């Protein structure tokens, strides 16, 4: 049974690797960036400055997502990455999503693993703000206190039902499930691996409040 379980897991890993290789072969980054740049320049020529601006943010997002040469980046760089995503979301939803970013200067140059903040912002946007009828706001607050870097993401979106919140918290305790949750759980486990007991993570939510 043990050997069969190992074989099943190895087959699953091979399948995932094959999917990844297939995607990588189909998406040539240079082709993608060059095409986006061509569209952006033609938009500028036609006077479509807003479209050109969004294409610029999209290109930056892809470029950073596909470049993993250095897993550790500054908080300022990660915030810029998250803000590019938010600007694209604003364009998609016609300013339905507003955002406020507050970052202490002491925190800006701290180094953290790439994609530590952006997935949390994305989660707040897609699962929180997009589902409400009116406009919504995402707040990102980053500061250093008692030699600890504190990152808080808040939204006034639809909130999380009590049972679902309990399920999310339970998922964070189970490392085996991380591959199926590339958002919150992925961020949690990567930071946990980097910082161990120095890392604290909490989720608070109230349905229809945020």
Short mmCIF file of C-alpha atoms in Angstrom, two decimals:
data_model
loop_
_atom_site.label_atom_id
_atom_site.label_comp_id
_atom_site.label_asym_id
_atom_site.label_seq_id
_atom_site.Cartn_x
_atom_site.Cartn_y
_atom_site.Cartn_z
CA UNK A 1 0.00 0.00 0.00
CA UNK A 2 2.86 2.33 0.91
CA UNK A 3 4.63 1.69 -2.41
CA UNK A 4 1.39 2.15 -4.34
CA UNK A 5 0.82 5.48 -2.58
CA UNK A 6 4.34 6.66 -3.47
CA UNK A 7 3.81 5.60 -7.09
CA UNK A 8 0.50 7.46 -7.23
CA UNK A 9 2.13 10.63 -5.89
CA UNK A 10 5.04 10.31 -8.33
CA UNK A 11 2.61 9.90 -11.23
CA UNK A 12 0.72 12.99 -10.09
CA UNK A 13 3.99 14.97 -9.92
CA UNK A 14 4.96 13.77 -13.40
CA UNK A 15 1.56 14.78 -14.73
CA UNK A 16 1.83 18.25 -13.19
CA UNK A 17 5.38 18.62 -14.55
CA UNK A 18 4.19 17.60 -18.02
CA UNK A 19 1.43 20.21 -17.86
CA UNK A 20 3.93 22.85 -16.74
CA UNK A 21 6.38 21.94 -19.52
CA UNK A 22 3.56 22.09 -22.05
CA UNK A 23 2.53 25.55 -20.88
CA UNK A 24 6.10 26.81 -20.87
CA UNK A 25 6.66 25.60 -24.42
CA UNK A 26 3.48 27.32 -25.58
CA UNK A 27 4.15 30.63 -23.84
CA UNK A 28 7.36 32.20 -25.09
CA UNK A 29 7.99 35.21 -22.80
CA UNK A 30 9.83 37.17 -25.49
CA UNK A 31 6.96 36.69 -27.93
CA UNK A 32 4.46 37.72 -25.25
CA UNK A 33 6.34 40.88 -24.20
CA UNK A 34 7.12 41.93 -27.76
CA UNK A 35 3.48 41.51 -28.77
CA UNK A 36 2.24 43.49 -25.77
CA UNK A 37 4.76 46.24 -26.50
CA UNK A 38 3.63 46.40 -30.14
CA UNK A 39 -0.02 46.71 -29.05
CA UNK A 40 0.94 49.38 -26.50
CA UNK A 41 2.86 51.48 -29.04
CA UNK A 42 0.03 51.28 -31.58
CA UNK A 43 -2.41 52.34 -28.86
CA UNK A 44 -0.24 55.39 -28.12
CA UNK A 45 -0.10 56.29 -31.83
CA UNK A 46 -3.91 56.07 -31.96
CA UNK A 47 -4.23 58.24 -28.86
CA UNK A 48 -5.57 55.41 -26.70
CA UNK A 49 -3.43 56.33 -23.72
CA UNK A 50 -5.54 54.52 -21.10
CA UNK A 51 -5.32 51.24 -23.02
CA UNK A 52 -1.57 51.73 -23.48
CA UNK A 53 -1.15 52.31 -19.74
CA UNK A 54 -3.00 49.11 -18.83
CA UNK A 55 -0.96 47.08 -21.33
CA UNK A 56 2.18 48.45 -19.64
CA UNK A 57 0.97 47.23 -16.24
CA UNK A 58 0.00 43.85 -17.71
CA UNK A 59 3.42 43.47 -19.33
CA UNK A 60 5.19 44.31 -16.05
CA UNK A 61 3.00 41.79 -14.22
CA UNK A 62 3.84 38.98 -16.66
CA UNK A 63 7.51 39.86 -16.69
CA UNK A 64 7.82 39.69 -12.91
CA UNK A 65 5.67 36.58 -12.60
CA UNK A 66 7.77 34.70 -15.15
CA UNK A 67 11.11 35.81 -13.73
CA UNK A 68 12.13 33.73 -10.70
CA UNK A 69 15.89 34.31 -10.80
CA UNK A 70 15.75 35.78 -7.33
CA UNK A 71 12.98 34.69 -4.98
CA UNK A 72 13.72 37.48 -2.49
CA UNK A 73 12.70 41.02 -3.43
CA UNK A 74 12.10 44.26 -1.54
CA UNK A 75 8.71 45.05 -0.06
CA UNK A 76 8.59 48.10 -2.34
CA UNK A 77 8.97 45.86 -5.42
CA UNK A 78 6.28 43.48 -4.20
CA UNK A 79 3.93 46.40 -3.54
CA UNK A 80 4.52 47.72 -7.07
CA UNK A 81 3.66 44.25 -8.36
CA UNK A 82 0.42 44.25 -6.33
CA UNK A 83 -0.44 47.78 -7.45
CA UNK A 84 -0.03 46.82 -11.12
CA UNK A 85 -2.62 44.10 -10.53
CA UNK A 86 -4.99 46.57 -8.85
CA UNK A 87 -4.70 49.06 -11.70
CA UNK A 88 -5.59 46.33 -14.18
CA UNK A 89 -8.57 45.40 -12.00
CA UNK A 90 -9.69 49.04 -11.93
CA UNK A 91 -9.59 49.10 -15.71
CA UNK A 92 -11.58 45.85 -15.94
CA UNK A 93 -14.29 46.93 -13.51
CA UNK A 94 -14.44 50.64 -14.35
CA UNK A 95 -13.09 51.94 -11.03
CA UNK A 96 -15.34 49.63 -8.96
CA UNK A 97 -12.22 48.65 -7.02
CA UNK A 98 -10.43 51.37 -5.10
CA UNK A 99 -7.27 50.90 -3.09
CA UNK A 100 -5.23 52.64 -0.40
CA UNK A 101 -1.59 51.71 0.18
CA UNK A 102 0.28 52.81 3.30
CA UNK A 103 3.92 51.77 3.59
CA UNK A 104 6.47 53.00 6.13
CA UNK A 105 9.86 53.93 4.71
CA UNK A 106 11.49 51.50 7.17
CA UNK A 107 9.49 48.67 5.59
CA UNK A 108 10.11 49.54 1.94
CA UNK A 109 13.59 48.01 1.73
CA UNK A 110 12.89 44.88 3.78
CA UNK A 111 13.32 41.75 1.67
CA UNK A 112 10.56 39.14 1.43
CA UNK A 113 9.81 36.18 -0.85
CA UNK A 114 8.31 37.21 -4.18
CA UNK A 115 4.51 36.86 -4.45
CA UNK A 116 3.97 37.23 -0.70
CA UNK A 117 1.52 40.15 -0.91
CA UNK A 118 0.07 40.11 -4.44
CA UNK A 119 -1.91 36.86 -3.99
CA UNK A 120 -3.55 38.30 -0.86
CA UNK A 121 -4.52 41.45 -2.79
CA UNK A 122 -5.84 39.28 -5.62
CA UNK A 123 -7.85 37.20 -3.17
CA UNK A 124 -9.40 40.32 -1.62
CA UNK A 125 -10.25 41.65 -5.08
CA UNK A 126 -11.71 38.52 -6.68
CA UNK A 127 -13.39 36.90 -3.68
CA UNK A 128 -14.23 40.05 -1.75
CA UNK A 129 -14.82 43.18 -3.82
CA UNK A 130 -15.93 41.72 -7.18
CA UNK A 131 -18.91 40.03 -5.55
CA UNK A 132 -20.49 43.14 -4.02
CA UNK A 133 -22.87 45.41 -5.92
CA UNK A 134 -21.30 48.76 -5.15
CA UNK A 135 -17.73 50.01 -5.08
CA UNK A 136 -15.19 48.44 -2.79
CA UNK A 137 -11.87 49.39 -1.23
CA UNK A 138 -8.77 47.33 -0.53
CA UNK A 139 -6.35 48.67 2.05
CA UNK A 140 -2.73 47.56 2.28
CA UNK A 141 -0.83 48.67 5.36
CA UNK A 142 2.84 47.81 5.89
CA UNK A 143 4.99 48.89 8.81
CA UNK A 144 7.85 47.80 11.03
CA UNK A 145 7.22 47.50 14.76
CA UNK A 146 9.39 45.83 17.43
CA UNK A 147 11.76 44.62 14.71
CA UNK A 148 8.90 42.79 12.95
CA UNK A 149 7.47 43.48 9.51
CA UNK A 150 3.68 43.78 9.70
CA UNK A 151 1.58 43.40 6.54
CA UNK A 152 -2.19 43.86 6.67
CA UNK A 153 -4.63 43.47 3.78
CA UNK A 154 -8.22 44.61 4.40
CA UNK A 155 -11.28 44.91 2.21
CA UNK A 156 -14.93 45.91 2.66
CA UNK A 157 -16.14 43.14 0.39
CA UNK A 158 -18.61 40.30 0.80
CA UNK A 159 -16.71 38.66 3.63
CA UNK A 160 -16.29 34.97 4.40
CA UNK A 161 -19.04 32.77 5.90
CA UNK A 162 -18.08 31.24 9.24
CA UNK A 163 -17.90 27.63 7.97
CA UNK A 164 -15.83 28.60 4.93
CA UNK A 165 -13.44 30.61 7.10
CA UNK A 166 -12.99 27.59 9.38
CA UNK A 167 -12.27 25.46 6.30
CA UNK A 168 -9.65 27.94 5.05
CA UNK A 169 -7.93 27.97 8.42
CA UNK A 170 -7.98 24.17 8.46
CA UNK A 171 -6.42 24.11 4.98
CA UNK A 172 -3.51 26.21 6.25
CA UNK A 173 -2.67 23.42 8.69
CA UNK A 174 -2.49 20.81 5.93
CA UNK A 175 0.60 21.21 3.76
CA UNK A 176 -0.59 18.45 1.38
CA UNK A 177 -3.37 20.73 0.12
CA UNK A 178 -1.11 23.66 -0.76
CA UNK A 179 -0.71 22.71 -4.44
CA UNK A 180 -4.46 23.06 -4.93
CA UNK A 181 -4.57 26.52 -3.37
CA UNK A 182 -2.11 28.85 -5.06
CA UNK A 183 -3.42 31.87 -3.14
CA UNK A 184 -3.56 32.21 0.63
CA UNK A 185 -2.30 28.71 1.48
CA UNK A 186 0.63 28.99 -0.90
CA UNK A 187 1.68 32.31 0.64
CA UNK A 188 1.25 30.90 4.15
CA UNK A 189 3.42 27.83 3.62
CA UNK A 190 6.20 29.61 1.74
CA UNK A 191 6.50 32.25 4.48
CA UNK A 192 6.28 29.54 7.13
CA UNK A 193 9.19 27.69 5.48
CA UNK A 194 11.28 30.86 5.28
CA UNK A 195 10.66 32.24 8.76
CA UNK A 196 9.49 29.34 10.94
CA UNK A 197 8.33 30.40 14.39
CA UNK A 198 9.08 34.07 13.60
CA UNK A 199 6.12 34.06 11.20
CA UNK A 200 2.54 34.76 12.33
CA UNK A 201 -0.54 34.65 10.10
CA UNK A 202 -4.19 35.33 10.86
CA UNK A 203 -7.44 35.76 8.92
CA UNK A 204 -10.43 37.62 10.33
CA UNK A 205 -13.68 38.09 8.47
CA UNK A 206 -17.32 38.93 8.95
CA UNK A 207 -19.90 38.08 6.32
CA UNK A 208 -21.16 41.12 4.37
CA UNK A 209 -18.64 43.32 6.19
CA UNK A 210 -15.22 42.42 4.79
#
